[in-house]
Amino acid sequence: MELPKLSIAALGGTVSMQARNAGEGVVPTVSGETLVSALEELKTLAKVRIETLGLLPSASLDFEFLLSVLSWANFQIKQGATGVIITQGTDTLEETSTFFDYLWRHPEPLILTGAMRSADQAGADGPANLLDACRVAVADDSRGRGVQVVMNGQIHSANAVRKTDSLALHAFSSPITSPVGLLVEACVRYLRPPSPRNVLPLPQVTSQRIALVEATLSADSAWLENLVALGYDGVVIAGFGAGHVSASWARAIEQVAATIPVVIATRTGSGSTARSSYGFSGSELDLIGKGALMAGFLCPRKARILLWLLVGCQRQDELADFLAAD
Ligand code: ASP
């Protein structure tokens, strides 16, 4: 029987890191080809094509680079790949997965993975995560699920996954929803059917700037007041609790929302923003009245990605509909 075709792109991150000299910190050095060559089992699972597209810590990835990775991934599907896998740093995985998910229009799976332990560390999790990602990518049940993150034996949907621990092996979780699937004895087991997806066209513009500002106790509003003058095209506020800010921030938001989109998310790390409960100055009802939109379950960082993409394809008028779906 012919093996399915998988394409793997390596971008860098801890999965590719090791120390150049004893006692030095780890840096991205290991190519995708080397990562894959260590996975004997993969040879019986799929016919693999691998490219090292970057060796970067994931904090230094940017939207332009991600668009070029997306175009590489689209080409792999055109060439007949059953699925595509991207290995990258875990620090920004919750953002890159959302970015790709809004733009991924194929039924074939796009799977993102990485590692919490560097390649030269005892018990490195990179090889196991990469093998699991390949198992998910070839599974028939993975079709139509968009972009997913596979880490630590769990499969997470792009719209839910968060990095919720800085260093632990179980750094990734999907608050509220839990993982969408698991790897059980090397088999892919989905716990829920696929959810409907919203796919956007490629952005025609990439120079837009979207700020993300966290509300904090007794914070002044100077930066917020100057966002428009600073040239920002939109802002996401990581608000207190259910999406709240102070009375002084509420006044600043009213001014800003008259010119650019303002989205209020929750800084709590889990749960939805409110839309109709509180009425004090700085509450969600007050902010909605002042022109802001509530992010629902979408976390601040994912809301920023959505706004960047919508502004980039001149569809910011649809922001409310996209957020209502969350
Ligand atoms: N600690 C990160 C990682 O897990 C570094 C990065 O994101 O590149 O890969």
mmCIF file of C-alpha atoms and ligand atoms in Angstrom:
data_model
loop_
_atom_site.group_PDB
_atom_site.id
_atom_site.type_symbol
_atom_site.label_atom_id
_atom_site.label_comp_id
_atom_site.label_asym_id
_atom_site.label_seq_id
_atom_site.Cartn_x
_atom_site.Cartn_y
_atom_site.Cartn_z
ATOM 1 C CA MET A 1 0.000 0.000 0.000
ATOM 2 C CA GLU A 2 1.252 3.460 -0.865
ATOM 3 C CA LEU A 3 2.149 5.536 2.190
ATOM 4 C CA PRO A 4 0.458 8.941 2.666
ATOM 5 C CA LYS A 5 2.583 11.984 1.871
ATOM 6 C CA LEU A 6 3.427 14.408 4.667
ATOM 7 C CA SER A 7 5.295 17.690 4.406
ATOM 8 C CA ILE A 8 7.108 19.023 7.442
ATOM 9 C CA ALA A 9 8.506 22.532 7.858
ATOM 10 C CA ALA A 10 10.901 23.348 10.690
ATOM 11 C CA LEU A 11 10.935 26.963 11.891
ATOM 12 C CA GLY A 12 13.137 26.666 15.002
ATOM 13 C CA GLY A 13 12.165 26.833 18.674
ATOM 14 C CA THR A 14 13.219 24.644 21.602
ATOM 15 C CA VAL A 15 12.533 21.496 19.579
ATOM 16 C CA SER A 16 15.524 22.510 17.422
ATOM 17 C CA MET A 17 17.694 23.922 20.198
ATOM 18 C CA GLN A 18 20.888 22.698 21.767
ATOM 19 C CA ALA A 19 23.958 24.254 23.357
ATOM 20 C CA ARG A 20 26.843 24.947 20.995
ATOM 21 C CA ASN A 21 29.334 24.500 23.851
ATOM 22 C CA ALA A 22 28.991 22.923 27.282
ATOM 23 C CA GLY A 23 27.614 25.397 29.813
ATOM 24 C CA GLU A 24 26.137 27.751 27.200
ATOM 25 C CA GLY A 25 22.399 28.408 26.732
ATOM 26 C CA VAL A 26 20.552 26.476 24.027
ATOM 27 C CA VAL A 27 19.929 28.111 20.635
ATOM 28 C CA PRO A 28 18.144 26.899 17.464
ATOM 29 C CA THR A 29 20.622 24.736 15.527
ATOM 30 C CA VAL A 30 19.036 21.376 14.687
ATOM 31 C CA SER A 31 17.584 21.192 11.179
ATOM 32 C CA GLY A 32 14.226 19.637 10.379
ATOM 33 C CA GLU A 33 16.037 16.920 8.430
ATOM 34 C CA THR A 34 17.974 15.905 11.580
ATOM 35 C CA LEU A 35 14.815 15.963 13.693
ATOM 36 C CA VAL A 36 13.050 13.634 11.287
ATOM 37 C CA SER A 37 16.004 11.294 10.771
ATOM 38 C CA ALA A 38 15.771 10.299 14.454
ATOM 39 C CA LEU A 39 12.196 9.010 13.973
ATOM 40 C CA GLU A 40 12.520 5.430 12.709
ATOM 41 C CA GLU A 41 8.799 4.771 13.145
ATOM 42 C CA LEU A 42 7.909 7.589 10.805
ATOM 43 C CA LYS A 43 9.290 5.589 7.865
ATOM 44 C CA THR A 44 6.392 3.129 8.148
ATOM 45 C CA LEU A 45 3.792 5.868 8.674
ATOM 46 C CA ALA A 46 4.320 8.268 5.782
ATOM 47 C CA LYS A 47 6.483 9.385 2.912
ATOM 48 C CA VAL A 48 7.953 12.574 4.321
ATOM 49 C CA ARG A 49 9.199 15.725 2.652
ATOM 50 C CA ILE A 50 11.010 18.059 5.039
ATOM 51 C CA GLU A 51 12.291 21.608 4.779
ATOM 52 C CA THR A 52 13.990 23.855 7.290
ATOM 53 C CA LEU A 53 12.368 27.221 6.600
ATOM 54 C CA GLY A 54 13.901 28.943 9.620
ATOM 55 C CA LEU A 55 15.885 28.472 12.798
ATOM 56 C CA LEU A 56 14.293 31.121 14.971
ATOM 57 C CA PRO A 57 13.144 31.445 18.546
ATOM 58 C CA SER A 58 9.386 31.813 18.152
ATOM 59 C CA ALA A 59 9.329 35.282 19.729
ATOM 60 C CA SER A 60 11.069 36.483 16.553
ATOM 61 C CA LEU A 61 8.552 35.057 14.075
ATOM 62 C CA ASP A 62 6.459 37.709 12.367
ATOM 63 C CA PHE A 63 3.327 37.898 10.220
ATOM 64 C CA GLU A 64 5.198 38.328 6.912
ATOM 65 C CA PHE A 65 7.298 35.250 7.592
ATOM 66 C CA LEU A 66 4.202 33.283 8.619
ATOM 67 C CA LEU A 67 2.524 34.258 5.336
ATOM 68 C CA SER A 68 5.499 32.824 3.448
ATOM 69 C CA VAL A 69 5.245 29.615 5.511
ATOM 70 C CA LEU A 70 1.536 29.467 4.684
ATOM 71 C CA SER A 71 2.257 29.784 0.994
ATOM 72 C CA TRP A 72 4.791 26.915 1.306
ATOM 73 C CA ALA A 73 2.128 24.823 3.102
ATOM 74 C CA ASN A 74 -0.504 25.611 0.451
ATOM 75 C CA PHE A 75 1.943 24.451 -2.209
ATOM 76 C CA GLN A 76 2.506 21.147 -0.355
ATOM 77 C CA ILE A 77 -1.235 20.451 -0.449
ATOM 78 C CA LYS A 78 -1.322 21.299 -4.146
ATOM 79 C CA GLN A 79 1.475 18.768 -4.644
ATOM 80 C CA GLY A 80 -0.649 16.056 -3.015
ATOM 81 C CA ALA A 81 0.328 16.127 0.682
ATOM 82 C CA THR A 82 -2.161 14.369 2.984
ATOM 83 C CA GLY A 83 -1.228 16.797 5.732
ATOM 84 C CA VAL A 84 1.308 19.436 6.693
ATOM 85 C CA ILE A 85 3.263 19.738 9.944
ATOM 86 C CA ILE A 86 5.090 22.775 11.254
ATOM 87 C CA THR A 87 7.588 22.561 14.100
ATOM 88 C CA GLN A 88 8.261 25.819 15.918
ATOM 89 C CA GLY A 89 8.892 27.403 19.301
ATOM 90 C CA THR A 90 6.130 27.000 21.804
ATOM 91 C CA ASP A 91 6.151 30.564 23.142
ATOM 92 C CA THR A 92 3.958 31.901 20.341
ATOM 93 C CA LEU A 93 2.236 28.684 19.275
ATOM 94 C CA GLU A 94 -1.143 29.886 20.543
ATOM 95 C CA GLU A 95 -0.873 32.899 18.217
ATOM 96 C CA THR A 96 0.624 31.240 15.139
ATOM 97 C CA SER A 97 -1.962 28.429 15.263
ATOM 98 C CA THR A 98 -4.779 31.008 15.263
ATOM 99 C CA PHE A 99 -3.115 32.972 12.471
ATOM 100 C CA PHE A 100 -2.843 29.883 10.260
ATOM 101 C CA ASP A 101 -6.298 28.630 11.199
ATOM 102 C CA TYR A 102 -8.053 31.776 9.944
ATOM 103 C CA LEU A 103 -6.223 31.376 6.621
ATOM 104 C CA TRP A 104 -6.215 27.578 6.129
ATOM 105 C CA ARG A 105 -8.787 26.666 3.516
ATOM 106 C CA HIS A 106 -8.007 22.990 2.934
ATOM 107 C CA PRO A 107 -9.707 19.938 4.437
ATOM 108 C CA GLU A 108 -6.232 18.461 4.905
ATOM 109 C CA PRO A 109 -4.862 19.007 8.410
ATOM 110 C CA LEU A 110 -2.210 21.566 9.289
ATOM 111 C CA ILE A 111 -0.581 20.475 12.547
ATOM 112 C CA LEU A 112 1.720 22.587 14.710
ATOM 113 C CA THR A 113 4.050 21.131 17.304
ATOM 114 C CA GLY A 114 7.219 21.881 19.252
ATOM 115 C CA ALA A 115 8.927 20.870 22.457
ATOM 116 C CA MET A 116 9.318 22.019 26.013
ATOM 117 C CA ARG A 117 12.716 20.331 26.415
ATOM 118 C CA SER A 118 15.586 21.103 24.087
ATOM 119 C CA ALA A 119 16.980 18.505 21.705
ATOM 120 C CA ASP A 120 20.007 17.822 23.932
ATOM 121 C CA GLN A 121 18.052 17.473 27.191
ATOM 122 C CA ALA A 122 17.344 14.115 28.858
ATOM 123 C CA GLY A 123 13.745 13.112 28.142
ATOM 124 C CA ALA A 124 13.438 15.556 25.234
ATOM 125 C CA ASP A 125 9.774 15.635 24.172
ATOM 126 C CA GLY A 126 10.385 16.926 20.624
ATOM 127 C CA PRO A 127 10.675 13.523 18.878
ATOM 128 C CA ALA A 128 7.512 12.164 20.572
ATOM 129 C CA ASN A 129 5.556 15.330 19.775
ATOM 130 C CA LEU A 130 6.687 15.298 16.144
ATOM 131 C CA LEU A 131 5.769 11.637 15.728
ATOM 132 C CA ASP A 132 2.369 12.280 17.330
ATOM 133 C CA ALA A 133 1.860 15.280 15.032
ATOM 134 C CA CYS A 134 2.523 13.010 12.029
ATOM 135 C CA ARG A 135 0.051 10.421 13.356
ATOM 136 C CA VAL A 136 -2.587 13.141 13.663
ATOM 137 C CA ALA A 137 -1.750 14.505 10.203
ATOM 138 C CA VAL A 138 -2.339 11.136 8.489
ATOM 139 C CA ALA A 139 -5.534 10.290 10.400
ATOM 140 C CA ASP A 140 -8.704 10.446 8.280
ATOM 141 C CA ASP A 141 -10.606 11.926 11.241
ATOM 142 C CA SER A 142 -8.299 14.949 11.202
ATOM 143 C CA ARG A 143 -9.723 16.187 7.904
ATOM 144 C CA GLY A 144 -11.903 19.304 8.099
ATOM 145 C CA ARG A 145 -10.579 20.358 11.503
ATOM 146 C CA GLY A 146 -8.357 23.196 10.305
ATOM 147 C CA VAL A 147 -5.218 23.890 12.297
ATOM 148 C CA GLN A 148 -4.467 21.908 15.436
ATOM 149 C CA VAL A 149 -1.665 21.880 18.006
ATOM 150 C CA VAL A 150 -0.289 18.517 19.106
ATOM 151 C CA MET A 151 1.729 18.530 22.317
ATOM 152 C CA ASN A 152 2.217 16.088 25.187
ATOM 153 C CA GLY A 153 -0.169 13.469 23.787
ATOM 154 C CA GLN A 154 -3.027 15.946 23.345
ATOM 155 C CA ILE A 155 -4.654 17.540 20.299
ATOM 156 C CA HIS A 156 -5.864 21.131 20.728
ATOM 157 C CA SER A 157 -7.955 23.261 18.365
ATOM 158 C CA ALA A 158 -6.237 26.458 17.268
ATOM 159 C CA ASN A 159 -9.026 28.685 18.551
ATOM 160 C CA ALA A 160 -8.857 27.257 22.089
ATOM 161 C CA VAL A 161 -5.226 26.365 22.760
ATOM 162 C CA ARG A 162 -3.147 28.415 25.196
ATOM 163 C CA LYS A 163 0.316 28.108 26.691
ATOM 164 C CA THR A 164 -0.640 28.030 30.349
ATOM 165 C CA ASP A 165 2.650 26.991 31.918
ATOM 166 C CA SER A 166 6.075 28.441 31.241
ATOM 167 C CA LEU A 167 8.268 25.348 31.504
ATOM 168 C CA ALA A 168 6.206 22.243 32.299
ATOM 169 C CA LEU A 169 5.832 19.403 29.786
ATOM 170 C CA HIS A 170 2.067 19.931 30.078
ATOM 171 C CA ALA A 171 2.446 23.600 29.090
ATOM 172 C CA PHE A 172 -0.543 23.570 26.714
ATOM 173 C CA SER A 173 -4.210 23.439 27.560
ATOM 174 C CA SER A 174 -7.566 24.421 26.107
ATOM 175 C CA PRO A 175 -9.379 26.225 28.923
ATOM 176 C CA ILE A 176 -13.136 25.492 29.127
ATOM 177 C CA THR A 177 -13.220 23.108 26.147
ATOM 178 C CA SER A 178 -10.304 20.743 27.020
ATOM 179 C CA PRO A 179 -8.315 19.062 24.229
ATOM 180 C CA VAL A 180 -10.295 18.052 21.167
ATOM 181 C CA GLY A 181 -8.479 14.735 21.006
ATOM 182 C CA LEU A 182 -5.813 12.496 22.469
ATOM 183 C CA LEU A 183 -3.190 10.047 21.315
ATOM 184 C CA VAL A 184 -3.960 6.738 22.955
ATOM 185 C CA GLU A 185 -1.454 3.923 22.379
ATOM 186 C CA ALA A 186 -0.282 5.751 19.252
ATOM 187 C CA CYS A 187 -3.859 6.002 17.915
ATOM 188 C CA VAL A 188 -5.634 9.294 17.247
ATOM 189 C CA ARG A 189 -8.846 9.551 19.271
ATOM 190 C CA TYR A 190 -11.081 12.577 18.799
ATOM 191 C CA LEU A 191 -13.433 13.442 21.640
ATOM 192 C CA ARG A 192 -15.662 15.798 19.633
ATOM 193 C CA PRO A 193 -16.741 16.280 16.016
ATOM 194 C CA PRO A 194 -15.161 19.163 14.054
ATOM 195 C CA SER A 195 -16.568 22.654 14.731
ATOM 196 C CA PRO A 196 -17.596 25.099 11.985
ATOM 197 C CA ARG A 197 -14.708 27.328 10.903
ATOM 198 C CA ASN A 198 -14.399 30.914 9.683
ATOM 199 C CA VAL A 199 -11.790 31.247 6.954
ATOM 200 C CA LEU A 200 -10.491 34.596 5.694
ATOM 201 C CA PRO A 201 -8.812 35.569 2.427
ATOM 202 C CA LEU A 202 -5.108 36.426 2.494
ATOM 203 C CA PRO A 203 -4.481 39.964 3.760
ATOM 204 C CA GLN A 204 -3.717 42.421 0.948
ATOM 205 C CA VAL A 205 -2.093 44.782 3.441
ATOM 206 C CA THR A 206 0.441 43.776 6.125
ATOM 207 C CA SER A 207 1.548 47.127 7.505
ATOM 208 C CA GLN A 208 -1.398 47.505 9.916
ATOM 209 C CA ARG A 209 -0.535 47.805 13.597
ATOM 210 C CA ILE A 210 -2.796 46.357 16.261
ATOM 211 C CA ALA A 211 -1.944 47.054 19.902
ATOM 212 C CA LEU A 212 -2.647 44.767 22.837
ATOM 213 C CA VAL A 213 -2.901 46.539 26.176
ATOM 214 C CA GLU A 214 -3.576 44.890 29.523
ATOM 215 C CA ALA A 215 -5.725 46.691 32.086
ATOM 216 C CA THR A 216 -3.916 46.816 35.427
ATOM 217 C CA LEU A 217 -4.799 48.294 38.788
ATOM 218 C CA SER A 218 -4.379 52.066 39.003
ATOM 219 C CA ALA A 219 -2.844 52.237 35.489
ATOM 220 C CA ASP A 220 -2.777 55.618 33.765
ATOM 221 C CA SER A 221 -4.412 55.969 30.359
ATOM 222 C CA ALA A 222 -1.731 58.028 28.585
ATOM 223 C CA TRP A 223 -0.659 55.352 26.086
ATOM 224 C CA LEU A 224 -4.255 54.406 25.361
ATOM 225 C CA GLU A 225 -5.158 58.040 24.666
ATOM 226 C CA ASN A 226 -2.264 58.284 22.193
ATOM 227 C CA LEU A 227 -2.820 55.072 20.245
ATOM 228 C CA VAL A 228 -4.460 56.779 17.279
ATOM 229 C CA ALA A 229 -1.783 59.483 17.145
ATOM 230 C CA LEU A 230 0.852 56.736 17.283
ATOM 231 C CA GLY A 231 -0.617 55.248 14.094
ATOM 232 C CA TYR A 232 -2.321 52.120 15.427
ATOM 233 C CA ASP A 233 -5.149 50.685 13.336
ATOM 234 C CA GLY A 234 -6.891 48.825 16.141
ATOM 235 C CA VAL A 235 -6.487 47.808 19.767
ATOM 236 C CA VAL A 236 -7.338 44.842 21.933
ATOM 237 C CA ILE A 237 -7.697 45.466 25.652
ATOM 238 C CA ALA A 238 -7.059 42.537 28.008
ATOM 239 C CA GLY A 239 -9.645 43.709 30.513
ATOM 240 C CA PHE A 240 -10.238 42.793 34.126
ATOM 241 C CA GLY A 241 -12.570 39.862 34.845
ATOM 242 C CA ALA A 242 -15.433 39.667 32.372
ATOM 243 C CA GLY A 243 -13.958 42.490 30.231
ATOM 244 C CA HIS A 244 -13.847 45.579 32.423
ATOM 245 C CA VAL A 245 -11.606 48.630 32.772
ATOM 246 C CA SER A 246 -11.370 51.642 35.078
ATOM 247 C CA ALA A 247 -13.591 54.708 34.565
ATOM 248 C CA SER A 248 -10.606 56.694 33.220
ATOM 249 C CA TRP A 249 -9.786 53.952 30.690
ATOM 250 C CA ALA A 250 -13.455 53.839 29.682
ATOM 251 C CA ARG A 251 -13.271 57.547 28.791
ATOM 252 C CA ALA A 252 -10.095 56.985 26.750
ATOM 253 C CA ILE A 253 -11.666 53.972 25.003
ATOM 254 C CA GLU A 254 -14.622 56.100 23.916
ATOM 255 C CA GLN A 255 -12.251 58.505 22.154
ATOM 256 C CA VAL A 256 -10.205 55.714 20.562
ATOM 257 C CA ALA A 257 -13.275 53.704 19.447
ATOM 258 C CA ALA A 258 -14.487 56.747 17.489
ATOM 259 C CA THR A 259 -11.536 56.195 15.101
ATOM 260 C CA ILE A 260 -10.264 52.593 15.266
ATOM 261 C CA PRO A 261 -11.747 49.222 16.319
ATOM 262 C CA VAL A 262 -11.465 48.460 20.046
ATOM 263 C CA VAL A 263 -11.932 44.872 21.248
ATOM 264 C CA ILE A 264 -12.280 44.026 24.935
ATOM 265 C CA ALA A 265 -11.161 40.527 25.981
ATOM 266 C CA THR A 266 -10.568 39.037 29.414
ATOM 267 C CA ARG A 267 -7.123 38.950 30.980
ATOM 268 C CA THR A 268 -8.108 36.021 33.257
ATOM 269 C CA GLY A 269 -6.882 33.263 30.924
ATOM 270 C CA SER A 270 -10.192 31.428 30.777
ATOM 271 C CA GLY A 271 -13.877 32.072 30.169
ATOM 272 C CA SER A 272 -15.908 34.535 28.128
ATOM 273 C CA THR A 273 -16.340 38.270 28.430
ATOM 274 C CA ALA A 274 -19.768 39.407 29.591
ATOM 275 C CA ARG A 275 -22.086 41.296 27.214
ATOM 276 C CA SER A 276 -25.127 42.196 29.248
ATOM 277 C CA SER A 277 -24.490 41.929 33.009
ATOM 278 C CA TYR A 278 -22.677 44.956 34.461
ATOM 279 C CA GLY A 279 -23.585 48.599 34.110
ATOM 280 C CA PHE A 280 -20.886 50.595 35.971
ATOM 281 C CA SER A 281 -18.511 52.991 34.259
ATOM 282 C CA GLY A 282 -15.872 50.716 32.643
ATOM 283 C CA SER A 283 -18.191 47.678 32.552
ATOM 284 C CA GLU A 284 -18.996 45.768 29.375
ATOM 285 C CA LEU A 285 -22.349 47.525 28.907
ATOM 286 C CA ASP A 286 -20.666 50.903 29.309
ATOM 287 C CA LEU A 287 -17.842 49.943 26.897
ATOM 288 C CA ILE A 288 -20.236 48.528 24.303
ATOM 289 C CA GLY A 289 -22.172 51.817 24.513
ATOM 290 C CA LYS A 290 -18.897 53.663 23.898
ATOM 291 C CA GLY A 291 -18.247 51.707 20.677
ATOM 292 C CA ALA A 292 -16.086 48.787 21.854
ATOM 293 C CA LEU A 293 -16.725 45.133 20.934
ATOM 294 C CA MET A 294 -16.499 42.219 23.373
ATOM 295 C CA ALA A 295 -14.244 39.273 22.437
ATOM 296 C CA GLY A 296 -16.359 36.494 23.983
ATOM 297 C CA PHE A 297 -14.228 33.386 24.508
ATOM 298 C CA LEU A 298 -11.462 34.651 22.226
ATOM 299 C CA CYS A 299 -8.387 35.390 24.348
ATOM 300 C CA PRO A 300 -6.659 38.783 23.948
ATOM 301 C CA ARG A 301 -3.778 37.454 21.852
ATOM 302 C CA LYS A 302 -6.053 35.555 19.467
ATOM 303 C CA ALA A 303 -8.387 38.552 19.226
ATOM 304 C CA ARG A 304 -5.396 40.656 18.157
ATOM 305 C CA ILE A 305 -4.571 38.150 15.386
ATOM 306 C CA LEU A 306 -8.186 38.221 14.168
ATOM 307 C CA LEU A 307 -8.252 42.023 14.109
ATOM 308 C CA TRP A 308 -4.903 42.182 12.277
ATOM 309 C CA LEU A 309 -6.194 39.794 9.597
ATOM 310 C CA LEU A 310 -9.568 41.526 9.221
ATOM 311 C CA VAL A 311 -7.936 44.942 8.841
ATOM 312 C CA GLY A 312 -5.454 43.377 6.393
ATOM 313 C CA CYS A 313 -8.254 42.194 4.094
ATOM 314 C CA GLN A 314 -10.403 45.288 4.677
ATOM 315 C CA ARG A 315 -13.140 43.324 6.393
ATOM 316 C CA GLN A 316 -13.035 44.998 9.818
ATOM 317 C CA ASP A 317 -16.780 45.678 9.393
ATOM 318 C CA GLU A 318 -17.276 41.959 10.021
ATOM 319 C CA LEU A 319 -15.408 42.027 13.345
ATOM 320 C CA ALA A 320 -18.637 41.950 15.390
ATOM 321 C CA ASP A 321 -19.883 38.872 13.492
ATOM 322 C CA PHE A 322 -16.583 37.054 13.990
ATOM 323 C CA LEU A 323 -16.569 37.868 17.710
ATOM 324 C CA ALA A 324 -20.224 36.916 18.121
ATOM 325 C CA ALA A 325 -19.294 33.454 16.891
ATOM 326 C CA ASP A 326 -17.007 33.181 19.926
HETATM 327 N N1 ASP B 1 10.755 28.157 24.930
HETATM 328 C C1 ASP B 1 10.417 28.276 23.579
HETATM 329 C C2 ASP B 1 10.036 26.944 22.984
HETATM 330 O O1 ASP B 1 9.430 26.200 23.674
HETATM 331 C C3 ASP B 1 11.338 29.033 22.738
HETATM 332 C C4 ASP B 1 10.588 29.449 21.515
HETATM 333 O O2 ASP B 1 9.385 29.641 21.581
HETATM 334 O O3 ASP B 1 11.210 29.545 20.471
HETATM 335 O O4 ASP B 1 10.271 26.609 21.863
#
